[in-house]
Amino acid sequence: MSQLTSEVENAAPPSIHERDQASKRESGVTPSSNMRLRMEKFIKEQQKEIVAGLEKVDGKKFRADEWTRENGGGGISCVLQDGNVFEKAGVNVSVVYGTLPRKAVETMRVNHKAMMAPGVDTLEFFAAGLSMVLHPYNPMAPTVHLNYRYFETADVSGNTTAWWYGGGCDLTPSYLFDEDAIHFHKTIKEACDKHDPAYYPRFKKWCDEYFYVKHRGESRGIGGIFFDDLDQTEKDQEQLFAYIQDCLKAFLPSYVPIIERRKNMPYTENEKAWQQLRRGRYVEFNLIYDRGTKFGLNTPGSRIESILMSLPLTARWQYMHEPEKGTREERLLEVLKTPKEWV
């Protein structure tokens, strides 16, 4: 056997990143491409659409930073800071390839079966998602958060061993307008109902439970939907991809009418101070409880600026602050302590 033949036989098989790059070069991304490539294409298209829609609302342009990751993949961070409407707004896409050690795989939820064969120490993974947080100046205008993502693992031959979707969208007002809450939830429910009438009530409940600030005894906001680990035990891959697409496309219709109604409303210094206190609660949740933030901060080589994009530009902590009885501030706290059914 020649040395060249031996080297070819012993060469490591191409990684899923290398396979995907070759596929893109040869045929681009088509409806028959693998889900990794189709999800990447979809979220990049949606990022452009959402950024364009928000630029119309604000009147200023987002700054776009494209970054790459050493092990494969990268992302585009679009950020608007000190805008006319948004004090800080970020719409991020990340597409990441890499390897997970066995320990990391073992900490994942157990319902992803046969992810890692015995005796295998590492597993290739792919993760792609669009995440967004918008913090408006006006305390009458709500903060909004969105994230939709796809995760996949593969064996050494590039065969998929597990896949799942996660995500959601939720609203965090400082001052509660019932019509805004109803519109936001109704738009999301319509997207859910197209796929499964059980989705909205199930994922709304999951959202209320997930975005709970335990040490304060209150929710971060007035909810929306949240879900994770949706795989073949839920529905097939194409059905779940269609669901994710409709949820993401529902964002602009769910939020733009609200921000247009509230962005120019008059407000007082005290109302601005209350908004800053509520943002403090937002920071507490994101840094203490949020799984995505913790995962990102503990992942070697992660882009910290993109992970902490969700934090507001300004916030406030005030010792022993209690809202006055019978005020709008008190009513908001009551709703945050006992989540409502809006639709």
mmCIF file of C-alpha atoms in Angstrom:
data_model
loop_
_atom_site.group_PDB
_atom_site.id
_atom_site.type_symbol
_atom_site.label_atom_id
_atom_site.label_comp_id
_atom_site.label_asym_id
_atom_site.label_seq_id
_atom_site.Cartn_x
_atom_site.Cartn_y
_atom_site.Cartn_z
ATOM 1 C CA MET A 1 0.000 0.000 0.000
ATOM 2 C CA SER A 2 1.429 3.375 -0.929
ATOM 3 C CA GLN A 3 1.823 6.160 1.620
ATOM 4 C CA LEU A 4 -0.659 8.294 -0.356
ATOM 5 C CA THR A 5 -3.314 5.550 -0.291
ATOM 6 C CA SER A 6 -2.776 5.089 3.440
ATOM 7 C CA GLU A 7 -3.152 8.832 4.089
ATOM 8 C CA VAL A 8 -6.386 8.972 2.063
ATOM 9 C CA GLU A 9 -7.855 6.008 3.945
ATOM 10 C CA ASN A 10 -6.878 7.476 7.315
ATOM 11 C CA ALA A 11 -8.073 11.000 6.520
ATOM 12 C CA ALA A 12 -10.876 12.270 8.706
ATOM 13 C CA PRO A 13 -14.251 12.439 6.951
ATOM 14 C CA PRO A 14 -15.391 15.981 6.076
ATOM 15 C CA SER A 15 -17.198 17.857 8.840
ATOM 16 C CA ILE A 16 -20.815 18.892 8.386
ATOM 17 C CA HIS A 17 -19.547 22.455 7.914
ATOM 18 C CA GLU A 18 -17.318 21.340 5.054
ATOM 19 C CA ARG A 19 -20.157 19.303 3.543
ATOM 20 C CA ASP A 20 -22.530 22.275 3.727
ATOM 21 C CA GLN A 21 -20.008 24.666 2.187
ATOM 22 C CA ALA A 22 -19.467 22.234 -0.700
ATOM 23 C CA SER A 23 -23.222 21.851 -1.190
ATOM 24 C CA LYS A 24 -23.705 25.636 -1.318
ATOM 25 C CA ARG A 25 -20.925 26.009 -3.870
ATOM 26 C CA GLU A 26 -22.317 23.258 -6.075
ATOM 27 C CA SER A 27 -26.047 23.958 -6.050
ATOM 28 C CA GLY A 28 -26.843 26.855 -3.712
ATOM 29 C CA VAL A 29 -29.747 26.488 -1.292
ATOM 30 C CA THR A 30 -32.904 24.921 -2.712
ATOM 31 C CA PRO A 31 -36.113 23.422 -1.244
ATOM 32 C CA SER A 32 -34.378 20.034 -1.382
ATOM 33 C CA SER A 33 -31.298 21.210 0.568
ATOM 34 C CA ASN A 34 -30.747 19.927 4.101
ATOM 35 C CA MET A 35 -32.479 21.689 6.979
ATOM 36 C CA ARG A 36 -29.265 23.362 8.167
ATOM 37 C CA LEU A 37 -28.910 25.307 4.932
ATOM 38 C CA ARG A 38 -32.626 26.080 4.625
ATOM 39 C CA MET A 39 -32.861 27.406 8.184
ATOM 40 C CA GLU A 40 -29.789 29.598 7.658
ATOM 41 C CA LYS A 41 -31.257 31.044 4.451
ATOM 42 C CA PHE A 42 -34.652 31.676 6.057
ATOM 43 C CA ILE A 43 -33.408 33.498 9.151
ATOM 44 C CA LYS A 44 -31.059 35.695 7.094
ATOM 45 C CA GLU A 45 -33.991 36.681 4.854
ATOM 46 C CA GLN A 46 -36.148 37.418 7.897
ATOM 47 C CA GLN A 47 -33.396 39.485 9.503
ATOM 48 C CA LYS A 48 -33.329 41.758 6.441
ATOM 49 C CA GLU A 49 -37.125 42.078 6.449
ATOM 50 C CA ILE A 50 -37.358 42.847 10.160
ATOM 51 C CA VAL A 51 -34.487 45.360 10.083
ATOM 52 C CA ALA A 52 -36.099 47.148 7.113
ATOM 53 C CA GLY A 53 -39.439 47.267 8.943
ATOM 54 C CA LEU A 54 -37.885 48.659 12.122
ATOM 55 C CA GLU A 55 -35.855 51.243 10.207
ATOM 56 C CA LYS A 56 -39.162 52.567 8.811
ATOM 57 C CA VAL A 57 -40.466 52.926 12.366
ATOM 58 C CA ASP A 58 -37.328 54.619 13.721
ATOM 59 C CA GLY A 59 -36.008 56.628 10.775
ATOM 60 C CA LYS A 60 -32.401 55.651 11.492
ATOM 61 C CA LYS A 61 -30.327 52.805 10.075
ATOM 62 C CA PHE A 62 -29.038 49.728 11.898
ATOM 63 C CA ARG A 63 -25.308 49.064 12.053
ATOM 64 C CA ALA A 64 -24.556 45.600 10.609
ATOM 65 C CA ASP A 65 -21.503 43.646 11.816
ATOM 66 C CA GLU A 66 -20.679 40.362 10.100
ATOM 67 C CA TRP A 67 -18.488 37.973 12.081
ATOM 68 C CA THR A 68 -17.041 34.520 11.564
ATOM 69 C CA ARG A 69 -16.291 31.670 13.935
ATOM 70 C CA GLU A 70 -13.051 29.731 13.791
ATOM 71 C CA ASN A 71 -14.711 26.285 13.810
ATOM 72 C CA GLY A 72 -17.243 27.234 11.151
ATOM 73 C CA GLY A 73 -20.154 29.543 10.728
ATOM 74 C CA GLY A 74 -20.589 33.043 12.088
ATOM 75 C CA GLY A 75 -23.307 35.610 12.121
ATOM 76 C CA ILE A 76 -24.643 39.073 11.413
ATOM 77 C CA SER A 77 -25.368 41.442 14.314
ATOM 78 C CA CYS A 78 -27.620 44.364 13.367
ATOM 79 C CA VAL A 79 -27.774 46.981 16.126
ATOM 80 C CA LEU A 80 -29.452 50.376 16.384
ATOM 81 C CA GLN A 81 -28.356 52.458 19.365
ATOM 82 C CA ASP A 82 -29.543 55.993 20.242
ATOM 83 C CA GLY A 83 -32.193 55.956 17.530
ATOM 84 C CA ASN A 84 -35.269 58.177 17.290
ATOM 85 C CA VAL A 85 -37.620 55.532 18.692
ATOM 86 C CA PHE A 86 -35.325 52.784 19.962
ATOM 87 C CA GLU A 87 -32.768 53.494 22.653
ATOM 88 C CA LYS A 88 -31.237 50.122 21.815
ATOM 89 C CA ALA A 89 -32.378 47.515 19.315
ATOM 90 C CA GLY A 90 -30.619 44.374 18.152
ATOM 91 C CA VAL A 91 -31.546 41.794 15.509
ATOM 92 C CA ASN A 92 -28.949 39.010 15.425
ATOM 93 C CA VAL A 93 -28.441 35.964 13.258
ATOM 94 C CA SER A 94 -25.961 33.304 14.340
ATOM 95 C CA VAL A 95 -24.990 30.151 12.457
ATOM 96 C CA VAL A 96 -22.579 27.991 14.422
ATOM 97 C CA TYR A 97 -20.797 24.707 13.670
ATOM 98 C CA GLY A 98 -18.646 22.939 16.232
ATOM 99 C CA THR A 99 -18.127 19.899 18.435
ATOM 100 C CA LEU A 100 -19.704 19.075 21.771
ATOM 101 C CA PRO A 101 -17.861 17.009 24.395
ATOM 102 C CA ARG A 102 -19.741 14.071 25.927
ATOM 103 C CA LYS A 103 -20.235 15.996 29.177
ATOM 104 C CA ALA A 104 -22.061 18.796 27.349
ATOM 105 C CA VAL A 105 -24.267 16.300 25.514
ATOM 106 C CA GLU A 106 -25.158 14.560 28.775
ATOM 107 C CA THR A 107 -26.428 17.832 30.268
ATOM 108 C CA MET A 108 -28.978 18.237 27.474
ATOM 109 C CA ARG A 109 -32.570 17.176 27.830
ATOM 110 C CA VAL A 110 -32.935 13.388 27.806
ATOM 111 C CA ASN A 111 -35.690 13.268 25.194
ATOM 112 C CA HIS A 112 -33.240 13.549 22.275
ATOM 113 C CA LYS A 113 -32.684 9.839 21.830
ATOM 114 C CA ALA A 114 -29.564 8.152 20.452
ATOM 115 C CA MET A 115 -27.664 11.388 20.180
ATOM 116 C CA MET A 116 -24.327 9.896 21.112
ATOM 117 C CA ALA A 117 -23.149 6.320 20.655
ATOM 118 C CA PRO A 118 -21.229 4.576 23.487
ATOM 119 C CA GLY A 119 -17.475 5.121 23.298
ATOM 120 C CA VAL A 120 -17.771 8.362 21.298
ATOM 121 C CA ASP A 121 -16.265 11.354 23.089
ATOM 122 C CA THR A 122 -17.391 14.242 20.882
ATOM 123 C CA LEU A 123 -20.318 15.043 18.647
ATOM 124 C CA GLU A 124 -20.589 17.536 15.819
ATOM 125 C CA PHE A 125 -23.324 20.129 16.202
ATOM 126 C CA PHE A 126 -25.016 22.896 14.251
ATOM 127 C CA ALA A 127 -27.031 25.742 15.737
ATOM 128 C CA ALA A 128 -28.759 28.550 13.855
ATOM 129 C CA GLY A 129 -31.092 31.185 15.176
ATOM 130 C CA LEU A 130 -32.464 34.684 14.928
ATOM 131 C CA SER A 131 -32.667 36.617 18.188
ATOM 132 C CA MET A 132 -33.952 40.105 18.786
ATOM 133 C CA VAL A 133 -34.547 42.565 21.623
ATOM 134 C CA LEU A 134 -35.972 46.065 21.180
ATOM 135 C CA HIS A 135 -35.842 48.673 23.964
ATOM 136 C CA PRO A 136 -37.793 51.839 23.025
ATOM 137 C CA TYR A 137 -37.180 55.241 24.660
ATOM 138 C CA ASN A 138 -40.816 55.938 25.434
ATOM 139 C CA PRO A 139 -41.967 54.204 28.644
ATOM 140 C CA MET A 140 -45.429 53.795 27.077
ATOM 141 C CA ALA A 141 -43.882 51.603 24.352
ATOM 142 C CA PRO A 142 -43.092 47.998 25.356
ATOM 143 C CA THR A 143 -39.821 46.130 25.091
ATOM 144 C CA VAL A 144 -40.097 43.011 22.935
ATOM 145 C CA HIS A 145 -37.957 39.881 22.691
ATOM 146 C CA LEU A 146 -37.890 37.176 20.037
ATOM 147 C CA ASN A 147 -35.799 34.097 19.366
ATOM 148 C CA TYR A 148 -36.290 31.194 16.959
ATOM 149 C CA ARG A 149 -33.601 28.537 16.572
ATOM 150 C CA TYR A 150 -32.715 25.123 15.136
ATOM 151 C CA PHE A 151 -30.194 22.675 16.618
ATOM 152 C CA GLU A 152 -28.775 19.531 15.071
ATOM 153 C CA THR A 153 -26.123 16.952 15.991
ATOM 154 C CA ALA A 154 -24.292 14.563 13.665
ATOM 155 C CA ASP A 155 -22.025 11.526 13.936
ATOM 156 C CA VAL A 156 -18.509 11.243 12.452
ATOM 157 C CA SER A 157 -19.974 10.278 9.062
ATOM 158 C CA GLY A 158 -22.113 13.418 8.945
ATOM 159 C CA ASN A 159 -25.378 11.590 9.624
ATOM 160 C CA THR A 160 -27.901 13.502 11.727
ATOM 161 C CA THR A 161 -28.311 11.930 15.181
ATOM 162 C CA ALA A 162 -30.799 14.440 16.613
ATOM 163 C CA TRP A 163 -32.525 17.713 15.708
ATOM 164 C CA TRP A 164 -34.941 20.102 17.380
ATOM 165 C CA TYR A 165 -36.462 23.583 17.252
ATOM 166 C CA GLY A 166 -36.965 26.149 19.985
ATOM 167 C CA GLY A 167 -38.046 29.725 20.340
ATOM 168 C CA GLY A 168 -40.744 32.191 21.150
ATOM 169 C CA CYS A 169 -41.685 35.841 21.369
ATOM 170 C CA ASP A 170 -42.762 37.881 24.408
ATOM 171 C CA LEU A 171 -43.782 41.444 25.327
ATOM 172 C CA THR A 172 -42.496 43.448 28.310
ATOM 173 C CA PRO A 173 -44.386 46.707 28.900
ATOM 174 C CA SER A 174 -43.638 49.244 31.623
ATOM 175 C CA TYR A 175 -47.186 50.604 31.273
ATOM 176 C CA LEU A 176 -49.905 48.142 30.405
ATOM 177 C CA PHE A 177 -52.382 48.853 27.599
ATOM 178 C CA ASP A 178 -54.835 45.973 27.368
ATOM 179 C CA GLU A 179 -55.426 46.563 23.646
ATOM 180 C CA ASP A 180 -51.690 46.092 23.000
ATOM 181 C CA ALA A 181 -51.546 42.861 24.986
ATOM 182 C CA ILE A 182 -54.629 41.507 23.202
ATOM 183 C CA HIS A 183 -53.275 42.423 19.746
ATOM 184 C CA PHE A 184 -49.865 40.877 20.444
ATOM 185 C CA HIS A 185 -51.273 37.602 21.783
ATOM 186 C CA LYS A 186 -53.999 37.395 19.125
ATOM 187 C CA THR A 187 -51.455 37.718 16.284
ATOM 188 C CA ILE A 188 -49.245 35.008 17.777
ATOM 189 C CA LYS A 189 -52.231 32.746 18.447
ATOM 190 C CA GLU A 190 -53.317 33.003 14.802
ATOM 191 C CA ALA A 191 -49.846 31.834 13.686
ATOM 192 C CA CYS A 192 -50.016 28.924 16.149
ATOM 193 C CA ASP A 193 -53.585 27.904 15.261
ATOM 194 C CA LYS A 194 -52.636 27.384 11.604
ATOM 195 C CA HIS A 195 -50.546 24.406 12.766
ATOM 196 C CA ASP A 196 -52.096 23.080 15.972
ATOM 197 C CA PRO A 197 -54.860 24.621 18.136
ATOM 198 C CA ALA A 198 -53.106 23.206 21.219
ATOM 199 C CA TYR A 199 -49.887 25.130 20.523
ATOM 200 C CA TYR A 200 -50.897 28.595 21.740
ATOM 201 C CA PRO A 201 -52.300 27.638 25.180
ATOM 202 C CA ARG A 202 -49.478 25.157 25.741
ATOM 203 C CA PHE A 203 -46.658 27.488 24.702
ATOM 204 C CA LYS A 204 -48.245 30.546 26.367
ATOM 205 C CA LYS A 205 -48.205 28.654 29.677
ATOM 206 C CA TRP A 206 -44.586 27.578 29.039
ATOM 207 C CA CYS A 207 -43.697 31.228 28.383
ATOM 208 C CA ASP A 208 -45.318 32.422 31.629
ATOM 209 C CA GLU A 209 -43.369 29.776 33.563
ATOM 210 C CA TYR A 210 -40.031 30.323 31.810
ATOM 211 C CA PHE A 211 -39.889 34.137 32.044
ATOM 212 C CA TYR A 212 -40.510 34.130 35.803
ATOM 213 C CA VAL A 213 -38.143 36.135 37.995
ATOM 214 C CA LYS A 214 -38.174 33.780 40.996
ATOM 215 C CA HIS A 215 -36.410 36.031 43.498
ATOM 216 C CA ARG A 216 -38.939 38.835 42.738
ATOM 217 C CA GLY A 217 -42.020 36.619 42.585
ATOM 218 C CA GLU A 218 -43.157 38.104 39.276
ATOM 219 C CA SER A 219 -43.000 37.499 35.527
ATOM 220 C CA ARG A 220 -40.580 39.478 33.356
ATOM 221 C CA GLY A 221 -43.427 40.679 31.137
ATOM 222 C CA ILE A 222 -46.912 39.795 29.913
ATOM 223 C CA GLY A 223 -45.748 36.766 27.967
ATOM 224 C CA GLY A 224 -46.331 35.434 24.502
ATOM 225 C CA ILE A 225 -45.133 31.960 23.574
ATOM 226 C CA PHE A 226 -42.057 29.903 24.423
ATOM 227 C CA PHE A 227 -41.076 26.351 23.480
ATOM 228 C CA ASP A 228 -37.972 24.224 23.250
ATOM 229 C CA ASP A 229 -36.859 20.766 22.125
ATOM 230 C CA LEU A 230 -39.566 20.282 19.494
ATOM 231 C CA ASP A 231 -38.413 17.221 17.547
ATOM 232 C CA GLN A 232 -39.837 14.199 15.714
ATOM 233 C CA THR A 233 -41.778 13.179 18.821
ATOM 234 C CA GLU A 234 -43.857 16.350 18.273
ATOM 235 C CA LYS A 235 -44.303 16.500 14.475
ATOM 236 C CA ASP A 236 -42.128 15.849 11.462
ATOM 237 C CA GLN A 237 -39.294 18.207 10.541
ATOM 238 C CA GLU A 238 -41.095 19.905 7.632
ATOM 239 C CA GLN A 239 -44.205 20.609 9.711
ATOM 240 C CA LEU A 240 -42.146 22.159 12.510
ATOM 241 C CA PHE A 241 -40.097 24.223 10.061
ATOM 242 C CA ALA A 242 -43.344 25.578 8.579
ATOM 243 C CA TYR A 243 -44.524 26.451 12.104
ATOM 244 C CA ILE A 244 -41.282 28.300 12.917
ATOM 245 C CA GLN A 245 -41.556 30.219 9.654
ATOM 246 C CA ASP A 246 -45.096 31.405 10.388
ATOM 247 C CA CYS A 247 -44.178 32.419 13.944
ATOM 248 C CA LEU A 248 -41.229 34.502 12.771
ATOM 249 C CA LYS A 249 -43.222 36.111 9.963
ATOM 250 C CA ALA A 250 -45.873 37.108 12.529
ATOM 251 C CA PHE A 251 -43.455 39.372 14.403
ATOM 252 C CA LEU A 252 -43.801 42.622 12.454
ATOM 253 C CA PRO A 253 -47.626 42.435 12.346
ATOM 254 C CA SER A 254 -47.671 41.708 16.106
ATOM 255 C CA TYR A 255 -45.395 44.570 17.186
ATOM 256 C CA VAL A 256 -45.302 47.415 14.629
ATOM 257 C CA PRO A 257 -48.928 48.574 15.244
ATOM 258 C CA ILE A 258 -48.135 48.756 18.989
ATOM 259 C CA ILE A 259 -44.911 50.742 18.657
ATOM 260 C CA GLU A 260 -46.546 53.112 16.160
ATOM 261 C CA ARG A 261 -49.342 53.820 18.693
ATOM 262 C CA ARG A 262 -46.993 54.425 21.628
ATOM 263 C CA LYS A 263 -43.718 55.872 20.330
ATOM 264 C CA ASN A 264 -44.792 59.545 20.479
ATOM 265 C CA MET A 265 -47.012 59.488 23.560
ATOM 266 C CA PRO A 266 -46.245 62.101 26.238
ATOM 267 C CA TYR A 267 -44.674 60.894 29.494
ATOM 268 C CA THR A 268 -43.296 62.293 32.742
ATOM 269 C CA GLU A 269 -39.928 61.962 34.479
ATOM 270 C CA ASN A 270 -41.526 59.645 37.041
ATOM 271 C CA GLU A 271 -42.859 57.392 34.275
ATOM 272 C CA LYS A 272 -39.378 57.264 32.722
ATOM 273 C CA ALA A 273 -37.932 56.330 36.130
ATOM 274 C CA TRP A 274 -40.471 53.485 36.419
ATOM 275 C CA GLN A 275 -39.427 52.203 32.997
ATOM 276 C CA GLN A 276 -35.801 52.172 34.209
ATOM 277 C CA LEU A 277 -36.781 50.121 37.267
ATOM 278 C CA ARG A 278 -38.618 47.624 35.063
ATOM 279 C CA ARG A 279 -35.540 47.369 32.852
ATOM 280 C CA GLY A 280 -33.560 46.491 35.961
ATOM 281 C CA ARG A 281 -35.846 43.457 36.384
ATOM 282 C CA TYR A 282 -35.201 42.598 32.732
ATOM 283 C CA VAL A 283 -31.445 42.613 33.358
ATOM 284 C CA GLU A 284 -31.864 40.436 36.460
ATOM 285 C CA PHE A 285 -33.732 37.756 34.521
ATOM 286 C CA ASN A 286 -31.340 37.730 31.577
ATOM 287 C CA LEU A 287 -28.177 37.458 33.653
ATOM 288 C CA ILE A 288 -29.467 35.064 36.321
ATOM 289 C CA TYR A 289 -31.982 32.748 34.641
ATOM 290 C CA ASP A 290 -31.887 32.956 30.857
ATOM 291 C CA ARG A 291 -30.573 29.668 29.439
ATOM 292 C CA GLY A 292 -29.395 31.201 26.168
ATOM 293 C CA THR A 293 -27.335 33.880 27.923
ATOM 294 C CA LYS A 294 -25.754 31.352 30.277
ATOM 295 C CA PHE A 295 -25.011 28.930 27.432
ATOM 296 C CA GLY A 296 -23.408 31.712 25.393
ATOM 297 C CA LEU A 297 -21.279 33.059 28.227
ATOM 298 C CA ASN A 298 -20.010 29.540 28.963
ATOM 299 C CA THR A 299 -19.233 28.643 25.337
ATOM 300 C CA PRO A 300 -15.557 29.122 24.382
ATOM 301 C CA GLY A 301 -15.089 31.497 21.465
ATOM 302 C CA SER A 302 -18.571 33.003 21.758
ATOM 303 C CA ARG A 303 -19.162 36.612 20.736
ATOM 304 C CA ILE A 304 -19.910 38.391 24.025
ATOM 305 C CA GLU A 305 -21.167 41.612 22.401
ATOM 306 C CA SER A 306 -23.869 39.657 20.578
ATOM 307 C CA ILE A 307 -24.868 37.701 23.701
ATOM 308 C CA LEU A 308 -25.233 40.853 25.837
ATOM 309 C CA MET A 309 -27.036 42.735 23.064
ATOM 310 C CA SER A 310 -30.273 41.926 24.898
ATOM 311 C CA LEU A 311 -29.414 44.228 27.798
ATOM 312 C CA PRO A 312 -30.850 47.765 27.769
ATOM 313 C CA LEU A 313 -28.606 50.784 27.330
ATOM 314 C CA THR A 314 -29.833 52.183 30.664
ATOM 315 C CA ALA A 315 -31.525 50.688 33.743
ATOM 316 C CA ARG A 316 -32.102 51.552 37.403
ATOM 317 C CA TRP A 317 -32.175 49.888 40.816
ATOM 318 C CA GLN A 318 -33.832 51.793 43.638
ATOM 319 C CA TYR A 319 -33.809 50.601 47.240
ATOM 320 C CA MET A 320 -37.171 49.303 48.554
ATOM 321 C CA HIS A 321 -39.277 50.879 45.825
ATOM 322 C CA GLU A 322 -43.027 50.231 46.024
ATOM 323 C CA PRO A 323 -45.606 51.697 43.604
ATOM 324 C CA GLU A 324 -48.432 53.748 45.077
ATOM 325 C CA LYS A 325 -51.813 52.091 45.592
ATOM 326 C CA GLY A 326 -54.298 52.391 42.761
ATOM 327 C CA THR A 327 -51.722 53.451 40.167
ATOM 328 C CA ARG A 328 -50.949 52.022 36.725
ATOM 329 C CA GLU A 329 -47.610 50.875 38.108
ATOM 330 C CA GLU A 330 -49.356 48.832 40.785
ATOM 331 C CA ARG A 331 -51.714 47.302 38.217
ATOM 332 C CA LEU A 332 -48.779 46.170 36.082
ATOM 333 C CA LEU A 333 -47.236 44.412 39.092
ATOM 334 C CA GLU A 334 -50.543 42.661 39.819
ATOM 335 C CA VAL A 335 -50.633 41.263 36.269
ATOM 336 C CA LEU A 336 -46.966 40.227 36.458
ATOM 337 C CA LYS A 337 -47.658 38.317 39.674
ATOM 338 C CA THR A 338 -50.767 36.627 38.242
ATOM 339 C CA PRO A 339 -50.462 36.127 34.456
ATOM 340 C CA LYS A 340 -53.647 36.816 32.466
ATOM 341 C CA GLU A 341 -55.258 35.059 29.531
ATOM 342 C CA TRP A 342 -55.410 37.790 26.869
ATOM 343 C CA VAL A 343 -57.245 35.932 24.109
#
